[in-house]
Short mmCIF file of C-alpha atoms and ligand atoms in Angstrom, two decimals:
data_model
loop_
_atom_site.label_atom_id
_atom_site.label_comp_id
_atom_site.label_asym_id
_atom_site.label_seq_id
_atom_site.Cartn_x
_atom_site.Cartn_y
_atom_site.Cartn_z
CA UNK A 759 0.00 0.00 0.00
CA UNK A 760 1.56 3.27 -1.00
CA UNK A 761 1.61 5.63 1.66
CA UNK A 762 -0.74 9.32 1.31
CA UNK A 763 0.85 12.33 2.90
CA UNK A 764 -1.58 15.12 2.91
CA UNK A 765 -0.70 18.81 3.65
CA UNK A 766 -4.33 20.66 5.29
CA UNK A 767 -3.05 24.44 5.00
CA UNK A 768 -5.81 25.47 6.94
CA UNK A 769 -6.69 29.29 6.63
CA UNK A 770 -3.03 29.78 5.60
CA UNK A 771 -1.00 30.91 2.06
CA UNK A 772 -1.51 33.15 -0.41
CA UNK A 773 -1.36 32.98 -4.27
CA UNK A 774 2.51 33.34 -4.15
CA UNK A 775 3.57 30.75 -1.34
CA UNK A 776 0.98 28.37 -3.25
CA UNK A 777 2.74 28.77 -6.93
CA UNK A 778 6.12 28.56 -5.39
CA UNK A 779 5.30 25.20 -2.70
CA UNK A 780 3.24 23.13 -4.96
CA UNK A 781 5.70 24.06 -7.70
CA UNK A 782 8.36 22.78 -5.62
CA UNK A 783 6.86 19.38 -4.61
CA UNK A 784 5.71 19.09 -8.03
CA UNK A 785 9.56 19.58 -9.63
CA UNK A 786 10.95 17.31 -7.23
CA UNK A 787 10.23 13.94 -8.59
CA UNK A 788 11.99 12.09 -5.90
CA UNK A 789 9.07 12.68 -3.52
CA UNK A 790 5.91 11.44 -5.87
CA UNK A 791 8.09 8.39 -5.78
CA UNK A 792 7.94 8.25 -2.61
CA UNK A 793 4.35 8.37 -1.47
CA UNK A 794 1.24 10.01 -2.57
CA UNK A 795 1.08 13.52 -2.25
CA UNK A 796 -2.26 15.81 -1.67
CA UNK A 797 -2.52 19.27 -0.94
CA UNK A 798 -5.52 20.75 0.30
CA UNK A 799 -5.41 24.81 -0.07
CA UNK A 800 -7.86 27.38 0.83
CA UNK A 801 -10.47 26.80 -1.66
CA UNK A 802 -9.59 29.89 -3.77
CA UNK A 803 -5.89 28.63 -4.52
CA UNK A 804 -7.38 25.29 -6.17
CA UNK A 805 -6.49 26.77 -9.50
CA UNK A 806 -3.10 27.94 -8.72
CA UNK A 807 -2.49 24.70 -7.37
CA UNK A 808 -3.78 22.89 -10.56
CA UNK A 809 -1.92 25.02 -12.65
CA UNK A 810 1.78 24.46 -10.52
CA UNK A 811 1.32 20.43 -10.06
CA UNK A 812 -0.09 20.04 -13.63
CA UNK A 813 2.30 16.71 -15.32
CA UNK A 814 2.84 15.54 -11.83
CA UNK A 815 1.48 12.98 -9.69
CA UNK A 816 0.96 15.85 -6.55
CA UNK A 817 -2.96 15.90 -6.29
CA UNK A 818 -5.22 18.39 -4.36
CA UNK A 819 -8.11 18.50 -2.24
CA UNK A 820 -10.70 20.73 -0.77
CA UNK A 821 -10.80 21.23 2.91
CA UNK A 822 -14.52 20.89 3.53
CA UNK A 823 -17.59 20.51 1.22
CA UNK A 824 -21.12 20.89 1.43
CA UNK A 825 -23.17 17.80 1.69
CA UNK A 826 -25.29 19.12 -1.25
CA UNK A 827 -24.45 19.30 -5.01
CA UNK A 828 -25.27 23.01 -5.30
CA UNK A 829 -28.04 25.60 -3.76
CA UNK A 830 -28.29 28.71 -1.56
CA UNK A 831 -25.74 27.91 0.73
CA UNK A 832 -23.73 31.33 0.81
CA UNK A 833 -20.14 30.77 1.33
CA UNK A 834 -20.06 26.85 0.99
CA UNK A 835 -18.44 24.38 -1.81
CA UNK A 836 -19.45 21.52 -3.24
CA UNK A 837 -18.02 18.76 -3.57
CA UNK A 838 -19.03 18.45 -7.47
CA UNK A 839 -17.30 21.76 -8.02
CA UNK A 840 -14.00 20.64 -6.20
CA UNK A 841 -14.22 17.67 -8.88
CA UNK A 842 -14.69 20.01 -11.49
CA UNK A 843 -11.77 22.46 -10.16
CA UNK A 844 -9.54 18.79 -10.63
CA UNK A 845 -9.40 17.62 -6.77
CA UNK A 846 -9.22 14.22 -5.91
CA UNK A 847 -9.19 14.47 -2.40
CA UNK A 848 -11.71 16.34 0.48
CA UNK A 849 -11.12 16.68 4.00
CA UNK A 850 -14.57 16.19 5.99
CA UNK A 851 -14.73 16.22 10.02
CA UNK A 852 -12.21 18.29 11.05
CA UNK A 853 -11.53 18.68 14.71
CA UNK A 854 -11.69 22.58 13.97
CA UNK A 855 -14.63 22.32 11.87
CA UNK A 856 -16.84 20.02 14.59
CA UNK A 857 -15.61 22.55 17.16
CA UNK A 858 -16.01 26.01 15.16
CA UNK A 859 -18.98 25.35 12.71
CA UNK A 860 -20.56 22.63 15.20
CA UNK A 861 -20.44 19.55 12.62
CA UNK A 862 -22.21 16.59 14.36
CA UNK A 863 -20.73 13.00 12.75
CA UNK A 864 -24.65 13.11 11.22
CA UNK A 865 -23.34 16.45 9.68
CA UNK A 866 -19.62 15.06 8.54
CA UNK A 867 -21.47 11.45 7.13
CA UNK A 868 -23.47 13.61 4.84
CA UNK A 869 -20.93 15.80 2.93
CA UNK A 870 -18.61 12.46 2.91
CA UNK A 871 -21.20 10.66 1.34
CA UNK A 872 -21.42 13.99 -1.21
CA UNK A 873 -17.95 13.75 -1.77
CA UNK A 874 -18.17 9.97 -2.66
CA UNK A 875 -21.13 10.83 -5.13
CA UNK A 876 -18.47 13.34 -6.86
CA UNK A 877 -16.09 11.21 -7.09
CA UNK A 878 -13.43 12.36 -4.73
CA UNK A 879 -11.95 10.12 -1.85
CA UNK A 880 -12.47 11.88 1.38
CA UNK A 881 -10.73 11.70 3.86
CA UNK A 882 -12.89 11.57 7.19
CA UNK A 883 -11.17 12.91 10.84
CA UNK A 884 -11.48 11.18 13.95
CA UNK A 885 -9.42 12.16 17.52
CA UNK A 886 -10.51 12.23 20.58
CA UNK A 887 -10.12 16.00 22.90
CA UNK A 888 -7.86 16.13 25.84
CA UNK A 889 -10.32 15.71 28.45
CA UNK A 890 -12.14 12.81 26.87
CA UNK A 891 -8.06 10.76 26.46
CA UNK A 892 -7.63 11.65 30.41
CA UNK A 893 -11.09 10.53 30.69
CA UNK A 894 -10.94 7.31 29.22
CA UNK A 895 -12.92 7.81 27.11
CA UNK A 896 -11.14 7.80 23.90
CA UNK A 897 -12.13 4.26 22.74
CA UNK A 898 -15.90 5.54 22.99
CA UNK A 899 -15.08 8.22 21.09
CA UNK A 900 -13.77 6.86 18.22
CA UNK A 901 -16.12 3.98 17.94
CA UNK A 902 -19.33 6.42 18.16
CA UNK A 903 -16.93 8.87 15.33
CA UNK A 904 -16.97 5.89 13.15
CA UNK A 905 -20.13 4.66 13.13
CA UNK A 906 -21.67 8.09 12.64
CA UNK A 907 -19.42 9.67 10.22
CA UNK A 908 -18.88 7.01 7.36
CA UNK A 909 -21.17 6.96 4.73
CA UNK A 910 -22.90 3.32 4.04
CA UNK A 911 -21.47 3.82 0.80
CA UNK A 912 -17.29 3.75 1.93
CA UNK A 913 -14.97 0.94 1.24
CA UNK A 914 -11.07 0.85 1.92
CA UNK A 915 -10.52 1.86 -2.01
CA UNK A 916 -12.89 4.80 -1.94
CA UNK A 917 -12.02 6.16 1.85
CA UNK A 918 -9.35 7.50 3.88
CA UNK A 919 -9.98 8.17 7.84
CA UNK A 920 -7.14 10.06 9.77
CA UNK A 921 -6.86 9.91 13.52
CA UNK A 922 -5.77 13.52 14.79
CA UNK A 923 -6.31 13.61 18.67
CA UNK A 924 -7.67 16.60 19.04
CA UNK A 925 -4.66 17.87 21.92
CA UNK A 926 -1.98 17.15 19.17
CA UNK A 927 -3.33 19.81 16.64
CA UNK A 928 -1.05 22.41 16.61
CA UNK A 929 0.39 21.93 19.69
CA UNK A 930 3.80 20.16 19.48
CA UNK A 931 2.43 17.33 21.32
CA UNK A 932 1.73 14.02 19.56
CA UNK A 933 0.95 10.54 20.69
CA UNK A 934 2.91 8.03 21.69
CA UNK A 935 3.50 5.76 18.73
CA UNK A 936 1.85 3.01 21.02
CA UNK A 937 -1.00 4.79 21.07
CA UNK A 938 -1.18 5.68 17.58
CA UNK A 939 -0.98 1.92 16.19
CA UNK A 940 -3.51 0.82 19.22
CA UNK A 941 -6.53 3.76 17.96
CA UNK A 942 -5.16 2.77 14.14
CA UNK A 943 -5.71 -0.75 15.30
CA UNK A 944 -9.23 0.17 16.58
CA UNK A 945 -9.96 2.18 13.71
CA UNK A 946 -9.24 -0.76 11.44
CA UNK A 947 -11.22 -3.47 13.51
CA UNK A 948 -14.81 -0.99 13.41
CA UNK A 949 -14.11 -0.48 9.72
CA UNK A 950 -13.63 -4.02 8.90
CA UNK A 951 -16.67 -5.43 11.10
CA UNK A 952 -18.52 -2.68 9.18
CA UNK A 953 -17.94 -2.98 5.97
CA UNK A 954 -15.90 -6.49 5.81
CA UNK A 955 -12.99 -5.37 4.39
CA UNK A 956 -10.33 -2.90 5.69
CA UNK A 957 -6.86 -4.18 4.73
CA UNK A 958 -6.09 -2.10 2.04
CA UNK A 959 -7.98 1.04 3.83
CA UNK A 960 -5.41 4.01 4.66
CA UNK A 961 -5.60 5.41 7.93
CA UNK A 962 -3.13 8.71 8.46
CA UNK A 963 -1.89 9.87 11.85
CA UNK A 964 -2.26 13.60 11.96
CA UNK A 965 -1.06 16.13 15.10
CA UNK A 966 2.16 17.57 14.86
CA UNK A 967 3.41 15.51 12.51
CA UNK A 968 6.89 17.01 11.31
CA UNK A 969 9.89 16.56 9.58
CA UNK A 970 11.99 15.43 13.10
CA UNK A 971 9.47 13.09 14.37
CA UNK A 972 8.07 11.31 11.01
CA UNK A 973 9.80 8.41 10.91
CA UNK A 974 9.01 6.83 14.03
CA UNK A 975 5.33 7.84 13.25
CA UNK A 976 4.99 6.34 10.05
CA UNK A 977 6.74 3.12 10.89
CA UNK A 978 4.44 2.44 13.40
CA UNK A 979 2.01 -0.78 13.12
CA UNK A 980 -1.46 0.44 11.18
CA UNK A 981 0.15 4.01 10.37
CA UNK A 982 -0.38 4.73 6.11
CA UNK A 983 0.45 8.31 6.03
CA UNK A 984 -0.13 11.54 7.44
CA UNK A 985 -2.22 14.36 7.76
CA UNK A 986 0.04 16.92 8.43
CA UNK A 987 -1.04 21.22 9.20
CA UNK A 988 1.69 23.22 10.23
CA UNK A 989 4.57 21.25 8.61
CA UNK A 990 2.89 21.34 5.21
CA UNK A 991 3.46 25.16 4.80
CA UNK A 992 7.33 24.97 4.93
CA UNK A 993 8.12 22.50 1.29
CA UNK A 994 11.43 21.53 3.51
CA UNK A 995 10.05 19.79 6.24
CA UNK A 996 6.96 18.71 4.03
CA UNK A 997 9.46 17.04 1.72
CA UNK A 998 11.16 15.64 4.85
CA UNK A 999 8.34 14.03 5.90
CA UNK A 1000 7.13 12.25 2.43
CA UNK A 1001 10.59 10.97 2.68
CA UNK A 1002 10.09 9.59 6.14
CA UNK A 1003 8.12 6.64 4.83
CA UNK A 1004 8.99 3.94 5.11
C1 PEP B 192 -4.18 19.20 10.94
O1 PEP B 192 -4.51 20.35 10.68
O2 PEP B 192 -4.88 18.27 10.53
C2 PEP B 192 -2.99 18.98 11.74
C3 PEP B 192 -2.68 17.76 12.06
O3 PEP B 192 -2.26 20.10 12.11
P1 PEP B 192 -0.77 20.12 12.72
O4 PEP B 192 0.07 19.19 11.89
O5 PEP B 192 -0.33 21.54 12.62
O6 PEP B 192 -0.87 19.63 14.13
#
């Protein structure tokens, strides 16, 4: 299974950093050969992105859709039009989007299944906060995650789920790699008893994943990639990373 290394820019970049990063990644072709590569933008840098990676295997992705195909729904995207802009990938479930725009896994289900009717491959977050991992409760968490937040409609071909514990967004802290591979491990088991097949599903580890501590991370049991924030703004330690795998 190749690995997927996905850089979530967040509300970060600007036209210039965009040309000049995905332009970088897309020249150097020692890193497509490494893993796959997907950068998901702010929405309006799509075509700038397009334009830089076009000829290369580096593919892009939205960082949230709508769950419908178009409509009065000021300020959204669809997933049909990030197909159209040339994305194959769409980030749904968020820790920052359940916490700032209130997305229920009902919520996060429904623009997953949208992206799957487009034709793009989301990738659906899990992660547990701080206070549910010191209260035990992280198990709970990402079974009831799971089972709310993937569409009937997802197999391991068409569906990507990254575990980001909510504490290691942004914060320098990440997990221990034991508990990465035993949530990855968990994560794996619900999928499989779901939908009777998980072995070739990719989960990613995201939370402060960086060039320095990459390799441990991605050698560890159940790990396929990253999502990776922070790190995915500086084309140094991005390409560090993607050359972390194993
Ligand atoms: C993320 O935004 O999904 C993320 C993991 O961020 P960071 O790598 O900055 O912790």
């Amino acid at each position: 299974m190749r690995y997927l290394i996905a850089g979530n820019w967040k509300m970060n970049g600007s036209l210039a950093s965009a040309r000049t990063l995905a332009q970088g990644l897309a020249d150097r072709r020692e890193l497509t050969a490494k893993a796959d590569i997907a950068l998901c933008p702010p929405a309006p840098l799509l075509p700038a992105i397009a334009a830089a990676v076009a000829g290369s295997a580096v593919a892009f992705g939205g960082q949230d859709c709508h769950a419908a195909e178009k409509g009065a729904h000021t300020g959204d995207i669809s997933a049909w039009l990030l197909k159209d802009l040339g994305c194959s990938f769409v980030i749904v479930g968020h820790s920052e989007r359940r916490a700032d725009h209130f997305e229920t896994d009902a919520i996060v289900k429904a623009k997953a299944s949208a992206a799957l009717k487009a034709g793009l491959t989301p990738i659906v977050c899990v992660g547990e906060t701080e206070a549910e991992r010191e209260g035990g409760k992280t198990s709970a968490v990402i079974s009831r995650q799971m089972a709310g937040s993937l569409p009937e409609a997802s197999t391991a071909a068409n569906t990507v789920i990254a575990y980001e514990p909510v504490w290691a967004i942004g914060t320098g802290k990440t997990a221990t790699t034991d508990d990465i591979a035993a949530v990855h491990a968990q994560v794996r088991d619900l999928f499989a008893a779901a939908r009777g097949n998980a072995g070739a599903l990719r989960i990613l580890y995201g939370g402060s994943v960086k060039g320095a501590n990459a390799a441990s991370i991605l050698a560890t049991a159940g790990v396929n990639g990253a999502l990776v924030g922070g790190a995915s703004l500086d084309l140094e330690d991005f390409a560090r990373i993607i050359l972390a795998c194993p």
